[in-house]
C-alpha atoms as a printed R data frame, in Angstrom:
    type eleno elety resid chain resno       x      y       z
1   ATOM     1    CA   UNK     A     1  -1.400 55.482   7.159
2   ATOM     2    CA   UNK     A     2  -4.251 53.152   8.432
3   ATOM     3    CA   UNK     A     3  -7.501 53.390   6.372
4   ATOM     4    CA   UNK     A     4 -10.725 52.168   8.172
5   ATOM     5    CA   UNK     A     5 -12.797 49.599   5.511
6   ATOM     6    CA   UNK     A     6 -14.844 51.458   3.537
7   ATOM     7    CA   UNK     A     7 -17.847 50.273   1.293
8   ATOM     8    CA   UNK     A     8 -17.754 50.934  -2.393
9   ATOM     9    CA   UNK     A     9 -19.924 53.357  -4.300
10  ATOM    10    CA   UNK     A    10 -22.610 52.339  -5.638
11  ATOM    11    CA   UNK     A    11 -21.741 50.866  -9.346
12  ATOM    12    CA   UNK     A    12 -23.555 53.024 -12.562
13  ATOM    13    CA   UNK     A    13 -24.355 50.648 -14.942
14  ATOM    14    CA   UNK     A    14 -24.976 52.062 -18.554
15  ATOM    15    CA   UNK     A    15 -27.569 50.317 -20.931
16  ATOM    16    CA   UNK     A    16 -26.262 47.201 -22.649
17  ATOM    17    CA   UNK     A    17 -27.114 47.001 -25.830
18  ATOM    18    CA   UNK     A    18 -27.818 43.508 -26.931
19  ATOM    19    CA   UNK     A    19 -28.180 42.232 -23.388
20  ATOM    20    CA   UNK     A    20 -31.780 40.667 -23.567
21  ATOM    21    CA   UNK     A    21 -30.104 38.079 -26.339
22  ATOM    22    CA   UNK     A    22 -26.501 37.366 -24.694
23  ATOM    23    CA   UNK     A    23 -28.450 35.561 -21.879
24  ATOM    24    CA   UNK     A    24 -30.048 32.407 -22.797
25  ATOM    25    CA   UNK     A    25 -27.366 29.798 -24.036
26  ATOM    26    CA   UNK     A    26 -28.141 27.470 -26.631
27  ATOM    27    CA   UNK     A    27 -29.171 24.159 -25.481
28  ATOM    28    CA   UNK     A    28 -26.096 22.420 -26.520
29  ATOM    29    CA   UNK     A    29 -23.737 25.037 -25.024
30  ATOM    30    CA   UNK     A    30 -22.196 23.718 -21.842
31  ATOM    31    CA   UNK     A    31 -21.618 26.528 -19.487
32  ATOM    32    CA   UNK     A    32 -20.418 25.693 -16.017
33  ATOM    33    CA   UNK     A    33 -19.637 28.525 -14.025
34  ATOM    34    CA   UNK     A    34 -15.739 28.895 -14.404
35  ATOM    35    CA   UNK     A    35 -15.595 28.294 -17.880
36  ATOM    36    CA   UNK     A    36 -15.262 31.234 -19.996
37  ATOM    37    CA   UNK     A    37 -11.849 32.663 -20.461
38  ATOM    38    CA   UNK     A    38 -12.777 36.199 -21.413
39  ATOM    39    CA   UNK     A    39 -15.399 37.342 -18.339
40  ATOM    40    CA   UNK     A    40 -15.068 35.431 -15.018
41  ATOM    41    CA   UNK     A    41 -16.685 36.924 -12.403
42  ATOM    42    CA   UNK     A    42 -15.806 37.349  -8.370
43  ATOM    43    CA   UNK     A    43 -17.506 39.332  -5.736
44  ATOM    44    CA   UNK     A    44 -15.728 42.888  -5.482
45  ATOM    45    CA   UNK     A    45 -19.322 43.964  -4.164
46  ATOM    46    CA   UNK     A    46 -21.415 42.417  -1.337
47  ATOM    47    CA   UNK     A    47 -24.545 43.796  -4.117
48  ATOM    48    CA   UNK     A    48 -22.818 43.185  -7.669
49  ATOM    49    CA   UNK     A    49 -20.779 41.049  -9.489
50  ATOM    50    CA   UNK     A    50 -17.762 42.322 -11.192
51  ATOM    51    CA   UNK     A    51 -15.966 41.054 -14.065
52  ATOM    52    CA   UNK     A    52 -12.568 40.026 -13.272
53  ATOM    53    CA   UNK     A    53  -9.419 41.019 -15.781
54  ATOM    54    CA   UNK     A    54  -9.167 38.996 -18.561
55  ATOM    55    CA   UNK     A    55  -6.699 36.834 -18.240
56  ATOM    56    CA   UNK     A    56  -6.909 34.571 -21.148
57  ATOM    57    CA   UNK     A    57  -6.190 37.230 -23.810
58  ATOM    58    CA   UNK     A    58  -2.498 36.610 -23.135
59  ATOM    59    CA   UNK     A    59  -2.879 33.407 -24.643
60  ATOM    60    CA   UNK     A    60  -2.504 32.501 -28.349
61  ATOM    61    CA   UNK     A    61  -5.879 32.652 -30.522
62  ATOM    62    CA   UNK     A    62  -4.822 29.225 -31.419
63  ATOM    63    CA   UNK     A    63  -4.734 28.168 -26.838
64  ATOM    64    CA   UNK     A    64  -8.211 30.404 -26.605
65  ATOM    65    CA   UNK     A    65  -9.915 28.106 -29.900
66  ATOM    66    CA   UNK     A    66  -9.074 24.719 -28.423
67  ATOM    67    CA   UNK     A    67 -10.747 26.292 -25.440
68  ATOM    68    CA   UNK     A    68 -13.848 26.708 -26.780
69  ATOM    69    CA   UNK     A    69 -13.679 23.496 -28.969
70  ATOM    70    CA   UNK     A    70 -13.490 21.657 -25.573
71  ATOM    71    CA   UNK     A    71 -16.432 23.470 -24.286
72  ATOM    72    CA   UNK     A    72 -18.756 24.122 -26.522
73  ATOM    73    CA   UNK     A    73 -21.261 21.704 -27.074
74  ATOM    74    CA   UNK     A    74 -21.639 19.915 -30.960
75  ATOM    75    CA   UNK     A    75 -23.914 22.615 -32.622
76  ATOM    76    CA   UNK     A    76 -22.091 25.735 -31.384
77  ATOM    77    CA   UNK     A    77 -18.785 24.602 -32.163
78  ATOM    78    CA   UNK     A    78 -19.604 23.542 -36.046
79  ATOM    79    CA   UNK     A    79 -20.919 27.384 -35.850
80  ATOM    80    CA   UNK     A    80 -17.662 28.597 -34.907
81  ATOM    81    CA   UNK     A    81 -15.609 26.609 -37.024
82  ATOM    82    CA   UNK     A    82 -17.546 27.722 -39.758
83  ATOM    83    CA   UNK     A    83 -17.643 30.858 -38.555
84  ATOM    84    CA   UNK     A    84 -13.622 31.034 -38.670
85  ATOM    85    CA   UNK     A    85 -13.312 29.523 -41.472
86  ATOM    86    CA   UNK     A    86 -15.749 31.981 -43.464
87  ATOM    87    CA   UNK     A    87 -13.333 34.981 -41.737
88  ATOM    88    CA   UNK     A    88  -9.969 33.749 -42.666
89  ATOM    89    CA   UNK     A    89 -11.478 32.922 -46.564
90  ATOM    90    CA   UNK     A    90 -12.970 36.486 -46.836
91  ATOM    91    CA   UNK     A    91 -11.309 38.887 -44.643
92  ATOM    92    CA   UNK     A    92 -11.742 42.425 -45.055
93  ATOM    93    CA   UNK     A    93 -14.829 44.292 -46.112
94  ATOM    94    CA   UNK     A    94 -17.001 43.221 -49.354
95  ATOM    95    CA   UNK     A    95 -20.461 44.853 -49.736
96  ATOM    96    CA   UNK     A    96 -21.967 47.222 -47.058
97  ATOM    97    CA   UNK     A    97 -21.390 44.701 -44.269
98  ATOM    98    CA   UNK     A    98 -18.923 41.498 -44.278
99  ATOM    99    CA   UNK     A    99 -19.867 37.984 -43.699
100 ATOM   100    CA   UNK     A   100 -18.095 37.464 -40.746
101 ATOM   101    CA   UNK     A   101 -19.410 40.899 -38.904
102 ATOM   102    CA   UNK     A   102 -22.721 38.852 -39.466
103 ATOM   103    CA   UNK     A   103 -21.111 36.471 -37.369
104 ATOM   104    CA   UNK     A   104 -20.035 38.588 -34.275
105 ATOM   105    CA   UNK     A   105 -23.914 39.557 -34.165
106 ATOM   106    CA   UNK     A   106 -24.434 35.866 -33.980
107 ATOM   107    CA   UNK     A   107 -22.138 34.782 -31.450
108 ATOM   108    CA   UNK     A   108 -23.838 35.420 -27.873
109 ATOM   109    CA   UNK     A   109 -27.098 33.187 -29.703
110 ATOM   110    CA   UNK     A   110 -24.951 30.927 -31.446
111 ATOM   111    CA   UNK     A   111 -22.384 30.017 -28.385
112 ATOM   112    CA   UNK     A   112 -24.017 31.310 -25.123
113 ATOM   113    CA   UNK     A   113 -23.254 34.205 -23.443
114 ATOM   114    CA   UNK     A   114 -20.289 32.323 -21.587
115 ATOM   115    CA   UNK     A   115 -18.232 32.386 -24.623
116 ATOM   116    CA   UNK     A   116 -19.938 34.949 -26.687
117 ATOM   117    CA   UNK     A   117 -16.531 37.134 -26.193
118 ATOM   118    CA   UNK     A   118 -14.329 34.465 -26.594
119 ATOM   119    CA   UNK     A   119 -15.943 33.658 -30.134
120 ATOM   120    CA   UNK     A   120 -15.904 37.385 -31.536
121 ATOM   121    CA   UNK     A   121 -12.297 37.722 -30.686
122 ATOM   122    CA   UNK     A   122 -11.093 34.769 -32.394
123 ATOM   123    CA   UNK     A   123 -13.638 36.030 -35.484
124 ATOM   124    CA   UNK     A   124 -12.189 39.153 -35.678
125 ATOM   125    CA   UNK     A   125  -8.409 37.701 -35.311
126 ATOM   126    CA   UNK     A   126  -9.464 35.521 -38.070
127 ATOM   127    CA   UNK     A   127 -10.608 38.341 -40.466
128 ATOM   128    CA   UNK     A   128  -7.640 39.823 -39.440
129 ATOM   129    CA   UNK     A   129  -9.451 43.125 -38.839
130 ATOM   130    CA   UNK     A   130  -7.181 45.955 -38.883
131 ATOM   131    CA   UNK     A   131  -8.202 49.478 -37.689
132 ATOM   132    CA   UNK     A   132 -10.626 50.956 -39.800
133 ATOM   133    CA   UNK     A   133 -12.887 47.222 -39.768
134 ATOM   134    CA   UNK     A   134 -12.510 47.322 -35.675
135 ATOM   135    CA   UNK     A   135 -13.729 51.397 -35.773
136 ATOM   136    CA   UNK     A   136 -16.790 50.152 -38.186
137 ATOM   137    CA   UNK     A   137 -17.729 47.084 -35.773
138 ATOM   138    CA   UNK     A   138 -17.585 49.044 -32.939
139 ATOM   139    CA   UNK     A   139 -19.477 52.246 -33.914
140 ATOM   140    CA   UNK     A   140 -22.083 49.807 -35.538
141 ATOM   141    CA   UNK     A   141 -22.361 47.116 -33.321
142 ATOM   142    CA   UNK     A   142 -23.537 46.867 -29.863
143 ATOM   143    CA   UNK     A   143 -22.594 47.178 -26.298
144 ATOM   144    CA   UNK     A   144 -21.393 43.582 -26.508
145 ATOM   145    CA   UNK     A   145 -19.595 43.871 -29.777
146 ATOM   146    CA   UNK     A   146 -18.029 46.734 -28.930
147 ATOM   147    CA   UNK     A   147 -16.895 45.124 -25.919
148 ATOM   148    CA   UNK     A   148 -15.468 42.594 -28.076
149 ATOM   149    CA   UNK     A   149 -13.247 45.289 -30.333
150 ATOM   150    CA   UNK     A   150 -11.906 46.989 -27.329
151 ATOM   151    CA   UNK     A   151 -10.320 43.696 -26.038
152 ATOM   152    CA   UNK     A   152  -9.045 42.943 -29.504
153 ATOM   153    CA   UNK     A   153  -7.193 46.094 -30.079
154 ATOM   154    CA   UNK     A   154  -3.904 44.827 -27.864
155 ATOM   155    CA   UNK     A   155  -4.007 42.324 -30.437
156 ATOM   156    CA   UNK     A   156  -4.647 43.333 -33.626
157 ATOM   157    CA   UNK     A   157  -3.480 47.219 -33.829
158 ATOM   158    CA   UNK     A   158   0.189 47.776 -33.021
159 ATOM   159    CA   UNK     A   159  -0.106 51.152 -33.131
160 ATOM   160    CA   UNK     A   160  -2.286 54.122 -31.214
161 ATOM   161    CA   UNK     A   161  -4.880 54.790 -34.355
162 ATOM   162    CA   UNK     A   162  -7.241 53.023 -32.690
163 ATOM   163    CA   UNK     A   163  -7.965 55.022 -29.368
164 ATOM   164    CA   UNK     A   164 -10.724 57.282 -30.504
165 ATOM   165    CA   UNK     A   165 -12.210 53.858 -29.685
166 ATOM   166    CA   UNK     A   166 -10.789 53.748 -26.302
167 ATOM   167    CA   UNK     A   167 -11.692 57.084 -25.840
168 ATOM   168    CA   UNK     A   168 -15.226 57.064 -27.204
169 ATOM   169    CA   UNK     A   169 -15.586 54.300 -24.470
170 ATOM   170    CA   UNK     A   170 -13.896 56.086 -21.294
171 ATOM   171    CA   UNK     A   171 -16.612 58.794 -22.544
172 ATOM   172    CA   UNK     A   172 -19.542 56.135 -21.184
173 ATOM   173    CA   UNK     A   173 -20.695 55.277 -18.145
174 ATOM   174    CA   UNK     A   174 -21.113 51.814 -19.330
175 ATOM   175    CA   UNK     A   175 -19.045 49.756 -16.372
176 ATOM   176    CA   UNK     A   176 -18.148 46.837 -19.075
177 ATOM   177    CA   UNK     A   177 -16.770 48.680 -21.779
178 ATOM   178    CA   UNK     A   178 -14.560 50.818 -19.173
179 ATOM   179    CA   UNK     A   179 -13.609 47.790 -17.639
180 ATOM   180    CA   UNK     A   180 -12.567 46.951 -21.332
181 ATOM   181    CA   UNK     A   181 -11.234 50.252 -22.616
182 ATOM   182    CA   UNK     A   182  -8.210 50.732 -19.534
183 ATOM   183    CA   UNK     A   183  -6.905 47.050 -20.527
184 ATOM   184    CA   UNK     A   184  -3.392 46.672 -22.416
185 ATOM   185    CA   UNK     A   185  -4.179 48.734 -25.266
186 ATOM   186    CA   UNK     A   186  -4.976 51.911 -22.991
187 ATOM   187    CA   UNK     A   187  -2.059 51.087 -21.053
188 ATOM   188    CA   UNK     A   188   0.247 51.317 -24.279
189 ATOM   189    CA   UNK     A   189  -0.905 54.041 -25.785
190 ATOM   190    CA   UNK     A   190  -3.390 56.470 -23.717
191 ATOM   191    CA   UNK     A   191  -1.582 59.529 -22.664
192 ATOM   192    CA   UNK     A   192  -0.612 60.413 -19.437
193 ATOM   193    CA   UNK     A   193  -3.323 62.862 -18.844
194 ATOM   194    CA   UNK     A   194  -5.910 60.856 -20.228
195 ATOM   195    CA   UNK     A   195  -4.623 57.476 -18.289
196 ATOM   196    CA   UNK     A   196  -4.946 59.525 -15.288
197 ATOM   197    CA   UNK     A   197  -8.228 60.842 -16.146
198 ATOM   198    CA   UNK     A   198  -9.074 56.966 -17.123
199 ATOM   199    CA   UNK     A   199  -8.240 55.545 -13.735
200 ATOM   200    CA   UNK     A   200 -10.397 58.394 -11.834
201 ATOM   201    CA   UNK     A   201 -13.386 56.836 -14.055
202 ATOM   202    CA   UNK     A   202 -13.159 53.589 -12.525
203 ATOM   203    CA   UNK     A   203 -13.311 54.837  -9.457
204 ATOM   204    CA   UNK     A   204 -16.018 57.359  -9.664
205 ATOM   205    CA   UNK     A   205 -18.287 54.324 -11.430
206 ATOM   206    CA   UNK     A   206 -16.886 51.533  -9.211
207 ATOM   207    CA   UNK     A   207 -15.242 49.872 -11.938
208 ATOM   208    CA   UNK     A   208 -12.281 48.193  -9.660
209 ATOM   209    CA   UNK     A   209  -8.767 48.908 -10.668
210 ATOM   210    CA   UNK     A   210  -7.877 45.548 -11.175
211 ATOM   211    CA   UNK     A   211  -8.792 46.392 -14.582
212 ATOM   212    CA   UNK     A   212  -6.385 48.425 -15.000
213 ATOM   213    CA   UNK     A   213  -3.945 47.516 -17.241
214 ATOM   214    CA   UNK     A   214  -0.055 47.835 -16.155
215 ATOM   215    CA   UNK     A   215  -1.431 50.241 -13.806
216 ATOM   216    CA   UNK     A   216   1.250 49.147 -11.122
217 ATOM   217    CA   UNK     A   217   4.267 51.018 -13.869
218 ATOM   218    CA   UNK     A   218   1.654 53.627 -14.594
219 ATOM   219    CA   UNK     A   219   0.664 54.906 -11.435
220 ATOM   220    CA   UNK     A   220   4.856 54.515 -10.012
221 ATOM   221    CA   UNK     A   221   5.810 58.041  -9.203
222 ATOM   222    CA   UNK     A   222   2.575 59.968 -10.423
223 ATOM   223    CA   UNK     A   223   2.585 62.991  -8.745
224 ATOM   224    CA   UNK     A   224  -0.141 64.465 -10.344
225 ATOM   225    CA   UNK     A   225  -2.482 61.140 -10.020
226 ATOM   226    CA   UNK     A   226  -1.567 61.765  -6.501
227 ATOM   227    CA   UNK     A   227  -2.860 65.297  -6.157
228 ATOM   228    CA   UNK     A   228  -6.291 64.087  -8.233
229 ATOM   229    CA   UNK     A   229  -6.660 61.103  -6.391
230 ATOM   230    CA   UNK     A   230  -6.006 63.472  -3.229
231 ATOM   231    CA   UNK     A   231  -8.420 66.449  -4.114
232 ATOM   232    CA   UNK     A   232 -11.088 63.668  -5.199
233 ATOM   233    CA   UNK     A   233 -10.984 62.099  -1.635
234 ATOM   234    CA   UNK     A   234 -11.406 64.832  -0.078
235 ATOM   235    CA   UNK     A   235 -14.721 66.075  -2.000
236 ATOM   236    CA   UNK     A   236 -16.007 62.738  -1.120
237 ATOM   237    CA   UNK     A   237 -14.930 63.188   2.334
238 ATOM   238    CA   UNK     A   238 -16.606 66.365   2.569
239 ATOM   239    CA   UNK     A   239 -19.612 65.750   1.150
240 ATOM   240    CA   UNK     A   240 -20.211 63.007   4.120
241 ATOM   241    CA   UNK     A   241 -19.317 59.954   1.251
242 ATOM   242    CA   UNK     A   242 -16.741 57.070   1.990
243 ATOM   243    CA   UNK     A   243 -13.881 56.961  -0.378
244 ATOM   244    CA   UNK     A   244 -13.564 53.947  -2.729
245 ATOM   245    CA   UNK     A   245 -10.464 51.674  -1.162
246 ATOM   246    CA   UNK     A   246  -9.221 51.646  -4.562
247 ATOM   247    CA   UNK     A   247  -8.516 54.809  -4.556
248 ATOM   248    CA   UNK     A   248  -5.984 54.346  -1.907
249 ATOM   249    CA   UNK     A   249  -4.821 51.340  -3.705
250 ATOM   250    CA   UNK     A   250  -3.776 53.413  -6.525
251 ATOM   251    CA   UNK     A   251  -2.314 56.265  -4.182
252 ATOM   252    CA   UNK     A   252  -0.013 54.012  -2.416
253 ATOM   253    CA   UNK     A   253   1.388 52.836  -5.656
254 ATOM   254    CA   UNK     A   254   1.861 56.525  -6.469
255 ATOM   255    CA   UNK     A   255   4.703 56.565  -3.646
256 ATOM   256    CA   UNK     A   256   4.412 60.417  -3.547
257 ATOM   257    CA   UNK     A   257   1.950 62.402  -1.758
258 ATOM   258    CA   UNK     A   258  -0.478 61.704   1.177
259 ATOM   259    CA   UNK     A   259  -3.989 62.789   0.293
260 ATOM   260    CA   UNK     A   260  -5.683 66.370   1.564
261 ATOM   261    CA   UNK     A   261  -6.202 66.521   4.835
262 ATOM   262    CA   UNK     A   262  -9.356 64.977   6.263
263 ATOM   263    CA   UNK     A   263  -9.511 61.668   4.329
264 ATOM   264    CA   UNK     A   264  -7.975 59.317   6.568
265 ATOM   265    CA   UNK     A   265 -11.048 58.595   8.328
266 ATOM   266    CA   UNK     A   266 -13.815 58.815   5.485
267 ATOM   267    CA   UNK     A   267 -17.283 59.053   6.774
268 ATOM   268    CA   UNK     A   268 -20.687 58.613   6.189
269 ATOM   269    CA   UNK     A   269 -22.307 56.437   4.031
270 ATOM   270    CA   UNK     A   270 -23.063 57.059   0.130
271 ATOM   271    CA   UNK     A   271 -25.653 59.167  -0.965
C-alpha cells in the first residue's frame, strides 16, 4: 500500500509550568547544542522541534554523572555534587518537604536547562525515591519536575504502583510529559487498552511515535490498534484532514488489517 507524504498535525502544546526559569543557563554552564543526554532535539516538523527519545537513560546513573561532570561548568557542578551528596545522606522525607526536592526545583537555574533533566534524575536516584516520594514530587512539582519523575520511574519502581502517574500524564495535552509518560515504564506496565489508547494520543497531539517505548513488540499483531488506528484515519480522511504518517507507521507494524476504506489517499490540508 503506497501512502502519498502527508504533513503532520499541527502539535498542541500544553502550558509548561516552570518554563520562563528552565531557559537562561547559568553563566558557567557550557551548553553546546548536542550535549544533553536526556532531551536532544531533531526536526520531525518543518514548524517545531521535537524531542528525540531519550537515549541516555539506559545508561548507569554513575555513565549519566560523569556526563554532566564533564560538561558542566565549575559552579554548577559543585551544585550538583552537593546536591547528590545532600540526597544520598538524607534520603526519604523529613519535615513537610525534603532537602533534596529543594534541589530538583533548583536544577534548571542551577545547571541550565540543557541538563536540568539530567540533574533531577540522578537527585532523585540518589534519594533513592521510591513510589510514594516520586507521586509527591510529581503532583507538587512542575511541568518540568514532573517530567523528570516520569523518566525516573523505569528506574526506580519495579513494579506498576506508580502509573496513576503515567496515567495522570496521558490525561494532558502537555506534548513533553506524553512524550515522557509512553517511555519504558508505560511500555512495562500500561495495559493493553490503555497502551493502545496511549499511542492514539501521540498521534492526535503530534507527539511522534518514536517515543514510544517497545512499541515495535507492542503494536506486533494488534488487531484492535489496527481497527482504532483504521476508524481514526478515516474520520480524518473524511473530515478533509491528512492523516499523521505515524499512524501508518504504527499500522504496518500491526501486520493485521488495512485501514477503512478511503484513507489511502488522505486529503486536504489540516484545519
Amino acid at each position: 500500500m503506497t501512502h502519498p507524504r502527508t504533513t503532520p498535525s499541527a502539535r498542541t502544546h500544553g502550558p509548561q509550568d516552570g518554563q520562563a526559569r528552565e531557559n537562561t543557563a547559568p553563566r558557567d554552564a557550557q551548553v553546546p547544542e548536542d550535549a544533553n543526554p536526556l532531551t536532544t532535539t531533531n526536526t520531525h516538523s518543518a514548524h517545531t522541534a521535537q524531542p528525540t527519545p531519550d537515549t541516555a537513560l539506559a545508561s548507569s546513573p554513575a555513565d549519566l554523572r560523569r556526563h554532566l561532570t564533564t560538561h558542566l561548568g565549575p559552579a554548577a557542578r559543585t551544585w550538583l555534587e552537593h546536591a547528590l551528596d545532600e540526597a544520598a545522606a538524607h534520603p526519604g522525607t523529613h519535615g513537610p518537604i525534603s532537602a533534596w526536592e529543594l534541589r530538583l526545583a533548583e536544577a534548571g537555574r542551577r545547571c541550565g536547562a540543557a541538563y536540568a533533566d539530567a540533574a533531577r534524575f540522578l537527585i532523585l536516584d540518589a534519594a533513592r525515591a521510591g513510589t510514594d516520594a516520586l507521586t509527591r514530587v510529581y503532583r507538587q512539582g512542575t511541568a518540568d519536575e514532573r517530567r523528570a519523575v516520569l523518566r525516573a520511574l523505569p528506574h526506580l519502581v519495579s513494579g506498576p504502583g506508580a502509573l496513576p502517574l503515567v496515567e495522570d500524564a496521558l490525561r494532558t495535552n502537555d506534548t513533553r510529559l506524553l512524550a515522557a509518560a509512553v517511555g519504558p515504564y508505560a511500555a512495562r506496565h500500561l495495559a493493553p487498552h490503555d497502551w493502545r489508547h496511549a499511542v492514539l494520543k501521540c498521534l492526535f497531539t503530534g507527539v511522534p511515535v518514536d517515543h514510544v517505548a517497545d512499541l515495535p513488540r507492542r503494536a506486533h499483531g494488534d488487531g484492535e490498534l489496527a481497527r482504532m488506528l483504521g476508524d481514526y484515519a478515516a474520520e480524518r480522511t473524511a473530515a478533509g484532514r491528512t492523516v499523521p504518517e505515524d499512524l501508518y507507521r504504527v499500522l504496518a507494524l500491526t501486520e493485521s488489517v488495512t485501514p477503512a476504506p478511503g484513507t489511502d489517499h488522505p486529503h486536504g490540508k489540516e484545519s
